[in-house]
Amino acid sequence: MNGRVPRYHQIAEALRAQIRSGEFAPAAPLPNQRKLAKIFGVTLMTLRQALELLEREHLIVRRHGLGTFVAAPSIDYDILQLRRFAGDLLAQGEPVTTRLLGTRFAIADRRVAHALGLGGRARVLVIERLRLVGGRPMGLQHSFVVARLGEELIKADLDRTPLSQALEFKLGITIARAHETVSAVRLGRREARDLDCGAGVPAFESERVSFDTEGRPAVFDRVFIPGDRFRITRELHYGHGGPDMAPKPPNVRSAPAEPERSSKPPNVRSAPAEPERSSTNVLPQETTP
């Protein structure tokens, strides 16, 4: 103990400072637990208490049989705001880029056809884009538009032009509202490859139908976001009758308060991770044209 601050809080603060300063980069391994315990001069039990604090703050992830890693940065997604996915990232000051993976005409599957109000075997334009933050994939977005609109949209520079702007400036279609469903899924091999993840990784799948000012469906989006890269947030307003009782989105999470600072324990140098046993906690989220 140092004053009233438990030793494991001091260790957590030291590691937290090194992670936030960039000494340990996102996805980089931490030294194994035995080595960390030796560096800080504590037992494994005390060291694990410190790691549990950092894990609850989503600063690290512990992977069974692999070790402890710095968590990748996550993006807060406000489920009540109608914004483009890229717009949500830009609003938080993130350096977002879009990589156009391809465009093609295809037969709509049943869910796409239903969302766009199409009959069986209707053709749609499929636009596949990868959203990146700091060069790291954050979301894989598949957009579907009816073929008659797609013939014009395919001429636009969709690498640089948001789909909503292409719809408005080329076709005079303004997106006025949307309906979105977010589900927890596991990534398939193709999606995992594009997102630089392992197949079967927990993720969010967002399906959004965007409607024009006349109430007609214009675009159907299907977006995949690895679970450790997004958080769903919502702001609640309290009145005289208590909290707003509108439907609550899934898994809203908040970070615990930081412990008070104390003297700085020894600096830790990054080293290759050695296998150790523990559990993985992954929590997800995403969106539109």
PDB file of C-alpha atoms in Angstrom:
ATOM      1  CA  MET A   1       0.000   0.000   0.000  1.00  0.00           C
ATOM      2  CA  ASN A   2       1.073   3.582  -0.713  1.00  0.00           C
ATOM      3  CA  GLY A   3      -1.121   5.832   1.451  1.00  0.00           C
ATOM      4  CA  ARG A   4      -4.667   4.676   0.733  1.00  0.00           C
ATOM      5  CA  VAL A   5      -4.065   3.500  -2.829  1.00  0.00           C
ATOM      6  CA  PRO A   6      -3.866  -0.296  -3.162  1.00  0.00           C
ATOM      7  CA  ARG A   7      -0.816  -1.649  -4.941  1.00  0.00           C
ATOM      8  CA  TYR A   8      -2.857  -3.122  -7.815  1.00  0.00           C
ATOM      9  CA  HIS A   9      -4.351   0.334  -8.493  1.00  0.00           C
ATOM     10  CA  GLN A  10      -0.836   1.752  -8.767  1.00  0.00           C
ATOM     11  CA  ILE A  11       0.139  -0.980 -11.210  1.00  0.00           C
ATOM     12  CA  ALA A  12      -3.013  -0.403 -13.272  1.00  0.00           C
ATOM     13  CA  GLU A  13      -2.277   3.334 -13.389  1.00  0.00           C
ATOM     14  CA  ALA A  14       1.296   2.714 -14.565  1.00  0.00           C
ATOM     15  CA  LEU A  15       0.185   0.382 -17.346  1.00  0.00           C
ATOM     16  CA  ARG A  16      -2.715   2.699 -18.239  1.00  0.00           C
ATOM     17  CA  ALA A  17      -0.298   5.603 -18.686  1.00  0.00           C
ATOM     18  CA  GLN A  18       1.982   3.528 -20.921  1.00  0.00           C
ATOM     19  CA  ILE A  19      -0.946   2.400 -23.081  1.00  0.00           C
ATOM     20  CA  ARG A  20      -2.326   5.925 -23.469  1.00  0.00           C
ATOM     21  CA  SER A  21       1.092   7.372 -24.244  1.00  0.00           C
ATOM     22  CA  GLY A  22       1.487   4.900 -27.098  1.00  0.00           C
ATOM     23  CA  GLU A  23       4.378   2.992 -25.552  1.00  0.00           C
ATOM     24  CA  PHE A  24       2.193  -0.067 -25.994  1.00  0.00           C
ATOM     25  CA  ALA A  25       0.506   0.244 -29.394  1.00  0.00           C
ATOM     26  CA  PRO A  26      -3.030  -1.002 -30.127  1.00  0.00           C
ATOM     27  CA  ALA A  27      -3.078  -4.802 -30.494  1.00  0.00           C
ATOM     28  CA  ALA A  28       0.492  -5.059 -29.121  1.00  0.00           C
ATOM     29  CA  PRO A  29       1.175  -7.810 -26.568  1.00  0.00           C
ATOM     30  CA  LEU A  30       2.036  -7.004 -22.977  1.00  0.00           C
ATOM     31  CA  PRO A  31       4.772  -8.959 -21.217  1.00  0.00           C
ATOM     32  CA  ASN A  32       3.427 -12.183 -19.729  1.00  0.00           C
ATOM     33  CA  GLN A  33       1.961 -12.120 -16.236  1.00  0.00           C
ATOM     34  CA  ARG A  34       4.963 -13.678 -14.485  1.00  0.00           C
ATOM     35  CA  LYS A  35       7.278 -11.105 -16.027  1.00  0.00           C
ATOM     36  CA  LEU A  36       4.959  -8.204 -15.120  1.00  0.00           C
ATOM     37  CA  ALA A  37       4.645  -9.485 -11.542  1.00  0.00           C
ATOM     38  CA  LYS A  38       8.444  -9.626 -11.276  1.00  0.00           C
ATOM     39  CA  ILE A  39       8.837  -6.089 -12.717  1.00  0.00           C
ATOM     40  CA  PHE A  40       6.390  -4.642 -10.197  1.00  0.00           C
ATOM     41  CA  GLY A  41       7.558  -6.862  -7.333  1.00  0.00           C
ATOM     42  CA  VAL A  42       4.112  -8.276  -6.560  1.00  0.00           C
ATOM     43  CA  THR A  43       2.368 -11.630  -6.512  1.00  0.00           C
ATOM     44  CA  LEU A  44       0.468 -12.970  -9.514  1.00  0.00           C
ATOM     45  CA  MET A  45      -2.787 -12.395  -7.630  1.00  0.00           C
ATOM     46  CA  THR A  46      -2.059  -8.675  -7.194  1.00  0.00           C
ATOM     47  CA  LEU A  47      -0.962  -8.350 -10.820  1.00  0.00           C
ATOM     48  CA  ARG A  48      -4.167 -10.032 -12.020  1.00  0.00           C
ATOM     49  CA  GLN A  49      -6.268  -7.593 -10.001  1.00  0.00           C
ATOM     50  CA  ALA A  50      -4.578  -4.738 -11.887  1.00  0.00           C
ATOM     51  CA  LEU A  51      -5.195  -6.435 -15.242  1.00  0.00           C
ATOM     52  CA  GLU A  52      -8.859  -6.959 -14.358  1.00  0.00           C
ATOM     53  CA  LEU A  53      -9.209  -3.191 -13.817  1.00  0.00           C
ATOM     54  CA  LEU A  54      -7.727  -2.453 -17.241  1.00  0.00           C
ATOM     55  CA  GLU A  55      -9.877  -5.117 -18.855  1.00  0.00           C
ATOM     56  CA  ARG A  56     -13.046  -3.574 -17.376  1.00  0.00           C
ATOM     57  CA  GLU A  57     -11.951  -0.238 -18.845  1.00  0.00           C
ATOM     58  CA  HIS A  58     -11.549  -1.954 -22.248  1.00  0.00           C
ATOM     59  CA  LEU A  59      -7.868  -0.985 -22.400  1.00  0.00           C
ATOM     60  CA  ILE A  60      -6.649  -4.581 -22.694  1.00  0.00           C
ATOM     61  CA  VAL A  61      -7.977  -7.937 -23.842  1.00  0.00           C
ATOM     62  CA  ARG A  62      -6.857 -11.296 -22.510  1.00  0.00           C
ATOM     63  CA  ARG A  63      -6.927 -14.104 -25.059  1.00  0.00           C
ATOM     64  CA  HIS A  64      -7.007 -17.689 -23.950  1.00  0.00           C
ATOM     65  CA  GLY A  65      -3.702 -19.401 -24.681  1.00  0.00           C
ATOM     66  CA  LEU A  66      -2.195 -16.316 -26.353  1.00  0.00           C
ATOM     67  CA  GLY A  67      -1.620 -13.660 -23.708  1.00  0.00           C
ATOM     68  CA  THR A  68      -2.673 -10.108 -22.890  1.00  0.00           C
ATOM     69  CA  PHE A  69      -2.955  -7.458 -25.609  1.00  0.00           C
ATOM     70  CA  VAL A  70      -3.640  -3.742 -25.783  1.00  0.00           C
ATOM     71  CA  ALA A  71      -7.218  -3.269 -26.958  1.00  0.00           C
ATOM     72  CA  ALA A  72      -7.853  -1.627 -30.299  1.00  0.00           C
ATOM     73  CA  PRO A  73      -9.552   1.781 -30.069  1.00  0.00           C
ATOM     74  CA  SER A  74     -13.341   1.655 -30.250  1.00  0.00           C
ATOM     75  CA  ILE A  75     -15.783   4.156 -31.739  1.00  0.00           C
ATOM     76  CA  ASP A  76     -18.908   5.315 -29.901  1.00  0.00           C
ATOM     77  CA  TYR A  77     -22.000   4.944 -32.067  1.00  0.00           C
ATOM     78  CA  ASP A  78     -25.084   6.938 -31.085  1.00  0.00           C
ATOM     79  CA  ILE A  79     -27.939   4.719 -32.182  1.00  0.00           C
ATOM     80  CA  LEU A  80     -30.414   7.619 -32.031  1.00  0.00           C
ATOM     81  CA  GLN A  81     -28.587   9.769 -34.594  1.00  0.00           C
ATOM     82  CA  LEU A  82     -29.298   9.372 -38.319  1.00  0.00           C
ATOM     83  CA  ARG A  83     -25.795   9.768 -39.703  1.00  0.00           C
ATOM     84  CA  ARG A  84     -23.641   8.016 -42.215  1.00  0.00           C
ATOM     85  CA  PHE A  85     -21.176   5.560 -40.698  1.00  0.00           C
ATOM     86  CA  ALA A  86     -18.253   7.655 -41.946  1.00  0.00           C
ATOM     87  CA  GLY A  87     -19.975  10.773 -40.616  1.00  0.00           C
ATOM     88  CA  ASP A  88     -20.212   9.198 -37.172  1.00  0.00           C
ATOM     89  CA  LEU A  89     -16.469   8.623 -37.174  1.00  0.00           C
ATOM     90  CA  LEU A  90     -15.642  12.094 -38.492  1.00  0.00           C
ATOM     91  CA  ALA A  91     -17.863  13.671 -35.839  1.00  0.00           C
ATOM     92  CA  GLN A  92     -15.525  12.176 -33.232  1.00  0.00           C
ATOM     93  CA  GLY A  93     -12.429  13.554 -34.954  1.00  0.00           C
ATOM     94  CA  GLU A  94     -11.297  10.183 -36.271  1.00  0.00           C
ATOM     95  CA  PRO A  95      -9.210  10.052 -39.505  1.00  0.00           C
ATOM     96  CA  VAL A  96     -11.652   7.924 -41.477  1.00  0.00           C
ATOM     97  CA  THR A  97     -11.022   6.731 -45.015  1.00  0.00           C
ATOM     98  CA  THR A  98     -13.120   4.630 -47.364  1.00  0.00           C
ATOM     99  CA  ARG A  99     -11.805   1.899 -49.614  1.00  0.00           C
ATOM    100  CA  LEU A 100     -14.107   0.823 -52.428  1.00  0.00           C
ATOM    101  CA  LEU A 101     -13.810  -2.963 -52.669  1.00  0.00           C
ATOM    102  CA  GLY A 102     -16.072  -3.336 -55.671  1.00  0.00           C
ATOM    103  CA  THR A 103     -19.424  -2.759 -57.370  1.00  0.00           C
ATOM    104  CA  ARG A 104     -21.521  -5.339 -59.186  1.00  0.00           C
ATOM    105  CA  PHE A 105     -25.059  -6.133 -60.228  1.00  0.00           C
ATOM    106  CA  ALA A 106     -26.583  -9.196 -58.616  1.00  0.00           C
ATOM    107  CA  ILE A 107     -29.905 -10.872 -57.822  1.00  0.00           C
ATOM    108  CA  ALA A 108     -31.228  -9.581 -54.503  1.00  0.00           C
ATOM    109  CA  ASP A 109     -31.470 -12.120 -51.697  1.00  0.00           C
ATOM    110  CA  ARG A 110     -34.767 -12.427 -49.843  1.00  0.00           C
ATOM    111  CA  ARG A 111     -33.948  -9.929 -47.084  1.00  0.00           C
ATOM    112  CA  VAL A 112     -32.651  -7.312 -49.510  1.00  0.00           C
ATOM    113  CA  ALA A 113     -35.668  -7.744 -51.796  1.00  0.00           C
ATOM    114  CA  HIS A 114     -38.071  -7.434 -48.874  1.00  0.00           C
ATOM    115  CA  ALA A 115     -36.318  -4.319 -47.521  1.00  0.00           C
ATOM    116  CA  LEU A 116     -36.400  -2.563 -50.896  1.00  0.00           C
ATOM    117  CA  GLY A 117     -39.917  -3.697 -51.771  1.00  0.00           C
ATOM    118  CA  LEU A 118     -38.792  -5.770 -54.764  1.00  0.00           C
ATOM    119  CA  GLY A 119     -40.191  -8.894 -56.344  1.00  0.00           C
ATOM    120  CA  GLY A 120     -38.425 -12.216 -56.701  1.00  0.00           C
ATOM    121  CA  ARG A 121     -35.138 -12.323 -58.635  1.00  0.00           C
ATOM    122  CA  ALA A 122     -34.922  -8.531 -58.890  1.00  0.00           C
ATOM    123  CA  ARG A 123     -31.514  -7.070 -59.808  1.00  0.00           C
ATOM    124  CA  VAL A 124     -29.716  -4.678 -57.490  1.00  0.00           C
ATOM    125  CA  LEU A 125     -26.420  -2.818 -57.493  1.00  0.00           C
ATOM    126  CA  VAL A 126     -24.129  -4.051 -54.698  1.00  0.00           C
ATOM    127  CA  ILE A 127     -21.526  -1.552 -53.427  1.00  0.00           C
ATOM    128  CA  GLU A 128     -18.870  -2.995 -51.118  1.00  0.00           C
ATOM    129  CA  ARG A 129     -16.805  -0.554 -49.047  1.00  0.00           C
ATOM    130  CA  LEU A 130     -14.344  -0.841 -46.193  1.00  0.00           C
ATOM    131  CA  ARG A 131     -14.213   1.916 -43.565  1.00  0.00           C
ATOM    132  CA  LEU A 132     -10.787   2.457 -42.010  1.00  0.00           C
ATOM    133  CA  VAL A 133      -9.593   4.552 -39.074  1.00  0.00           C
ATOM    134  CA  GLY A 134      -5.890   5.276 -39.036  1.00  0.00           C
ATOM    135  CA  GLY A 135      -5.484   2.653 -41.748  1.00  0.00           C
ATOM    136  CA  ARG A 136      -7.171  -0.042 -39.631  1.00  0.00           C
ATOM    137  CA  PRO A 137     -10.437  -1.660 -40.831  1.00  0.00           C
ATOM    138  CA  MET A 138     -13.368  -0.677 -38.627  1.00  0.00           C
ATOM    139  CA  GLY A 139     -16.421  -1.665 -40.643  1.00  0.00           C
ATOM    140  CA  LEU A 140     -17.371  -3.586 -43.779  1.00  0.00           C
ATOM    141  CA  GLN A 141     -20.361  -2.047 -45.538  1.00  0.00           C
ATOM    142  CA  HIS A 142     -22.473  -3.640 -48.272  1.00  0.00           C
ATOM    143  CA  SER A 143     -25.018  -1.259 -49.813  1.00  0.00           C
ATOM    144  CA  PHE A 144     -27.841  -2.432 -52.088  1.00  0.00           C
ATOM    145  CA  VAL A 145     -29.721  -0.160 -54.512  1.00  0.00           C
ATOM    146  CA  VAL A 146     -32.355  -1.089 -57.094  1.00  0.00           C
ATOM    147  CA  ALA A 147     -30.860  -1.613 -60.574  1.00  0.00           C
ATOM    148  CA  ARG A 148     -32.564   1.373 -62.237  1.00  0.00           C
ATOM    149  CA  LEU A 149     -30.840   3.710 -59.759  1.00  0.00           C
ATOM    150  CA  GLY A 150     -27.656   1.685 -59.765  1.00  0.00           C
ATOM    151  CA  GLU A 151     -27.086   2.318 -63.487  1.00  0.00           C
ATOM    152  CA  GLU A 152     -26.445   5.986 -62.633  1.00  0.00           C
ATOM    153  CA  LEU A 153     -24.761   5.496 -59.267  1.00  0.00           C
ATOM    154  CA  ILE A 154     -22.124   3.164 -60.696  1.00  0.00           C
ATOM    155  CA  LYS A 155     -20.765   6.129 -62.682  1.00  0.00           C
ATOM    156  CA  ALA A 156     -20.041   8.109 -59.491  1.00  0.00           C
ATOM    157  CA  ASP A 157     -16.686   8.103 -57.682  1.00  0.00           C
ATOM    158  CA  LEU A 158     -17.923   6.135 -54.681  1.00  0.00           C
ATOM    159  CA  ASP A 159     -14.395   5.945 -53.291  1.00  0.00           C
ATOM    160  CA  ARG A 160     -14.648   9.663 -52.500  1.00  0.00           C
ATOM    161  CA  THR A 161     -18.364  10.500 -52.694  1.00  0.00           C
ATOM    162  CA  PRO A 162     -20.717   9.324 -49.912  1.00  0.00           C
ATOM    163  CA  LEU A 163     -23.578   7.279 -51.310  1.00  0.00           C
ATOM    164  CA  SER A 164     -26.164   9.655 -49.833  1.00  0.00           C
ATOM    165  CA  GLN A 165     -24.590  12.576 -51.715  1.00  0.00           C
ATOM    166  CA  ALA A 166     -24.443  10.597 -54.964  1.00  0.00           C
ATOM    167  CA  LEU A 167     -28.145   9.798 -54.580  1.00  0.00           C
ATOM    168  CA  GLU A 168     -29.022  13.431 -53.922  1.00  0.00           C
ATOM    169  CA  PHE A 169     -26.849  15.152 -56.530  1.00  0.00           C
ATOM    170  CA  LYS A 170     -27.153  12.596 -59.327  1.00  0.00           C
ATOM    171  CA  LEU A 171     -30.715  11.378 -58.847  1.00  0.00           C
ATOM    172  CA  GLY A 172     -32.407  14.030 -56.666  1.00  0.00           C
ATOM    173  CA  ILE A 173     -33.108  11.490 -53.892  1.00  0.00           C
ATOM    174  CA  THR A 174     -32.763  12.791 -50.328  1.00  0.00           C
ATOM    175  CA  ILE A 175     -32.573  10.373 -47.407  1.00  0.00           C
ATOM    176  CA  ALA A 176     -35.090  11.501 -44.783  1.00  0.00           C
ATOM    177  CA  ARG A 177     -35.273   8.622 -42.297  1.00  0.00           C
ATOM    178  CA  ALA A 178     -34.079   5.077 -41.707  1.00  0.00           C
ATOM    179  CA  HIS A 179     -34.954   1.897 -39.848  1.00  0.00           C
ATOM    180  CA  GLU A 180     -32.046  -0.015 -38.348  1.00  0.00           C
ATOM    181  CA  THR A 181     -31.666  -3.408 -36.677  1.00  0.00           C
ATOM    182  CA  VAL A 182     -28.428  -4.369 -34.894  1.00  0.00           C
ATOM    183  CA  SER A 183     -27.679  -8.024 -34.165  1.00  0.00           C
ATOM    184  CA  ALA A 184     -24.823  -9.928 -32.549  1.00  0.00           C
ATOM    185  CA  VAL A 185     -23.202 -12.345 -35.008  1.00  0.00           C
ATOM    186  CA  ARG A 186     -19.958 -14.173 -35.706  1.00  0.00           C
ATOM    187  CA  LEU A 187     -17.974 -13.104 -38.752  1.00  0.00           C
ATOM    188  CA  GLY A 188     -17.871 -15.411 -41.744  1.00  0.00           C
ATOM    189  CA  ARG A 189     -14.591 -16.124 -43.490  1.00  0.00           C
ATOM    190  CA  ARG A 190     -15.044 -13.532 -46.230  1.00  0.00           C
ATOM    191  CA  GLU A 191     -16.053 -10.717 -43.852  1.00  0.00           C
ATOM    192  CA  ALA A 192     -13.271 -11.664 -41.427  1.00  0.00           C
ATOM    193  CA  ARG A 193     -10.695 -11.523 -44.228  1.00  0.00           C
ATOM    194  CA  ASP A 194     -11.764  -8.031 -45.312  1.00  0.00           C
ATOM    195  CA  LEU A 195     -11.772  -6.813 -41.698  1.00  0.00           C
ATOM    196  CA  ASP A 196      -8.422  -8.419 -40.889  1.00  0.00           C
ATOM    197  CA  CYS A 197      -9.973 -10.623 -38.188  1.00  0.00           C
ATOM    198  CA  GLY A 198     -10.217 -14.309 -37.486  1.00  0.00           C
ATOM    199  CA  ALA A 199     -13.280 -16.170 -38.774  1.00  0.00           C
ATOM    200  CA  GLY A 200     -15.895 -16.590 -36.063  1.00  0.00           C
ATOM    201  CA  VAL A 201     -14.942 -13.412 -34.177  1.00  0.00           C
ATOM    202  CA  PRO A 202     -17.954 -11.837 -32.384  1.00  0.00           C
ATOM    203  CA  ALA A 203     -19.298  -8.810 -34.252  1.00  0.00           C
ATOM    204  CA  PHE A 204     -22.274  -6.534 -34.742  1.00  0.00           C
ATOM    205  CA  GLU A 205     -24.296  -6.755 -37.930  1.00  0.00           C
ATOM    206  CA  SER A 206     -26.283  -3.618 -38.694  1.00  0.00           C
ATOM    207  CA  GLU A 207     -29.083  -3.763 -41.260  1.00  0.00           C
ATOM    208  CA  ARG A 208     -30.503  -0.393 -42.210  1.00  0.00           C
ATOM    209  CA  VAL A 209     -33.191   0.608 -44.679  1.00  0.00           C
ATOM    210  CA  SER A 210     -33.008   4.283 -45.695  1.00  0.00           C
ATOM    211  CA  PHE A 211     -36.138   6.011 -47.018  1.00  0.00           C
ATOM    212  CA  ASP A 212     -36.538   9.081 -49.208  1.00  0.00           C
ATOM    213  CA  THR A 213     -38.802  12.063 -48.475  1.00  0.00           C
ATOM    214  CA  GLU A 214     -41.751  10.231 -50.071  1.00  0.00           C
ATOM    215  CA  GLY A 215     -41.305   7.258 -47.731  1.00  0.00           C
ATOM    216  CA  ARG A 216     -39.916   4.942 -50.445  1.00  0.00           C
ATOM    217  CA  PRO A 217     -37.003   2.618 -49.598  1.00  0.00           C
ATOM    218  CA  ALA A 218     -33.874   3.849 -51.384  1.00  0.00           C
ATOM    219  CA  VAL A 219     -30.925   1.916 -49.924  1.00  0.00           C
ATOM    220  CA  PHE A 220     -30.447  -1.210 -47.870  1.00  0.00           C
ATOM    221  CA  ASP A 221     -27.153  -1.353 -45.926  1.00  0.00           C
ATOM    222  CA  ARG A 222     -25.606  -4.370 -44.260  1.00  0.00           C
ATOM    223  CA  VAL A 223     -22.597  -3.517 -42.092  1.00  0.00           C
ATOM    224  CA  PHE A 224     -20.278  -5.761 -40.094  1.00  0.00           C
ATOM    225  CA  ILE A 225     -18.231  -4.339 -37.190  1.00  0.00           C
ATOM    226  CA  PRO A 226     -15.888  -6.452 -35.044  1.00  0.00           C
ATOM    227  CA  GLY A 227     -17.146  -6.442 -31.488  1.00  0.00           C
ATOM    228  CA  ASP A 228     -14.016  -4.961 -29.944  1.00  0.00           C
ATOM    229  CA  ARG A 229     -14.043  -1.891 -32.198  1.00  0.00           C
ATOM    230  CA  PHE A 230     -17.394  -0.285 -31.418  1.00  0.00           C
ATOM    231  CA  ARG A 231     -19.616   0.745 -28.543  1.00  0.00           C
ATOM    232  CA  ILE A 232     -23.302   1.614 -28.710  1.00  0.00           C
ATOM    233  CA  THR A 233     -24.171   4.696 -26.669  1.00  0.00           C
ATOM    234  CA  ARG A 234     -27.317   6.579 -25.835  1.00  0.00           C
ATOM    235  CA  GLU A 235     -28.018   9.780 -23.924  1.00  0.00           C
ATOM    236  CA  LEU A 236     -30.950   9.644 -21.498  1.00  0.00           C
ATOM    237  CA  HIS A 237     -32.908  12.662 -20.265  1.00  0.00           C
ATOM    238  CA  TYR A 238     -34.642  12.596 -16.885  1.00  0.00           C
ATOM    239  CA  GLY A 239     -37.869  14.477 -16.286  1.00  0.00           C
ATOM    240  CA  HIS A 240     -40.345  14.725 -13.406  1.00  0.00           C
ATOM    241  CA  GLY A 241     -41.740  11.319 -14.283  1.00  0.00           C
ATOM    242  CA  GLY A 242     -38.357   9.604 -14.103  1.00  0.00           C
ATOM    243  CA  PRO A 243     -36.064   8.462 -16.912  1.00  0.00           C
ATOM    244  CA  ASP A 244     -37.105   8.365 -20.524  1.00  0.00           C
ATOM    245  CA  MET A 245     -38.672   4.934 -21.001  1.00  0.00           C
ATOM    246  CA  ALA A 246     -38.181   4.718 -24.764  1.00  0.00           C
ATOM    247  CA  PRO A 247     -36.802   1.371 -26.042  1.00  0.00           C
ATOM    248  CA  LYS A 248     -33.230   0.872 -24.886  1.00  0.00           C
ATOM    249  CA  PRO A 249     -30.543  -0.242 -27.350  1.00  0.00           C
ATOM    250  CA  PRO A 250     -28.468  -3.336 -26.551  1.00  0.00           C
ATOM    251  CA  ASN A 251     -25.357  -3.352 -24.385  1.00  0.00           C
ATOM    252  CA  VAL A 252     -24.802   0.295 -23.515  1.00  0.00           C
ATOM    253  CA  ARG A 253     -21.495   0.417 -21.675  1.00  0.00           C
ATOM    254  CA  SER A 254     -19.652   3.051 -19.732  1.00  0.00           C
ATOM    255  CA  ALA A 255     -16.127   3.108 -18.390  1.00  0.00           C
ATOM    256  CA  PRO A 256     -15.569   3.062 -14.617  1.00  0.00           C
ATOM    257  CA  ALA A 257     -14.089   6.101 -12.920  1.00  0.00           C
ATOM    258  CA  GLU A 258     -10.297   6.254 -12.860  1.00  0.00           C
ATOM    259  CA  PRO A 259      -8.654   5.575  -9.514  1.00  0.00           C
ATOM    260  CA  GLU A 260      -6.747   8.450  -7.894  1.00  0.00           C
ATOM    261  CA  ARG A 261      -3.127   8.861  -8.938  1.00  0.00           C
ATOM    262  CA  SER A 262      -0.171   8.031  -6.768  1.00  0.00           C
ATOM    263  CA  SER A 263       3.558   7.515  -7.120  1.00  0.00           C
ATOM    264  CA  LYS A 264       4.536   6.011 -10.461  1.00  0.00           C
ATOM    265  CA  PRO A 265       5.679   2.359 -10.354  1.00  0.00           C
ATOM    266  CA  PRO A 266       8.428   1.072 -12.625  1.00  0.00           C
ATOM    267  CA  ASN A 267       8.232   1.571 -16.381  1.00  0.00           C
ATOM    268  CA  VAL A 268       7.512  -1.565 -18.400  1.00  0.00           C
ATOM    269  CA  ARG A 269       9.124  -2.353 -21.716  1.00  0.00           C
ATOM    270  CA  SER A 270       7.023  -4.172 -24.311  1.00  0.00           C
ATOM    271  CA  ALA A 271       7.998  -7.771 -24.983  1.00  0.00           C
ATOM    272  CA  PRO A 272       6.570 -10.676 -26.968  1.00  0.00           C
ATOM    273  CA  ALA A 273       3.602 -12.238 -25.242  1.00  0.00           C
ATOM    274  CA  GLU A 274       3.870 -15.746 -23.846  1.00  0.00           C
ATOM    275  CA  PRO A 275       0.836 -18.001 -23.715  1.00  0.00           C
ATOM    276  CA  GLU A 276      -1.344 -17.677 -20.632  1.00  0.00           C
ATOM    277  CA  ARG A 277      -4.806 -18.822 -19.795  1.00  0.00           C
ATOM    278  CA  SER A 278      -7.689 -16.380 -19.368  1.00  0.00           C
ATOM    279  CA  SER A 279     -10.990 -15.337 -20.896  1.00  0.00           C
ATOM    280  CA  THR A 280     -11.839 -12.860 -23.651  1.00  0.00           C
ATOM    281  CA  ASN A 281     -14.457 -10.157 -23.187  1.00  0.00           C
ATOM    282  CA  VAL A 282     -15.530  -8.594 -26.432  1.00  0.00           C
ATOM    283  CA  LEU A 283     -18.254  -5.988 -26.700  1.00  0.00           C
ATOM    284  CA  PRO A 284     -19.458  -4.396 -29.991  1.00  0.00           C
ATOM    285  CA  GLN A 285     -21.662  -1.895 -32.790  1.00  0.00           C
ATOM    286  CA  GLU A 286     -22.282   0.524 -36.522  1.00  0.00           C
ATOM    287  CA  THR A 287     -24.473   1.967 -39.765  1.00  0.00           C
ATOM    288  CA  THR A 288     -25.630   3.693 -43.224  1.00  0.00           C
ATOM    289  CA  PRO A 289     -25.051   5.031 -46.738  1.00  0.00           C
TER     290      PRO A 289
END
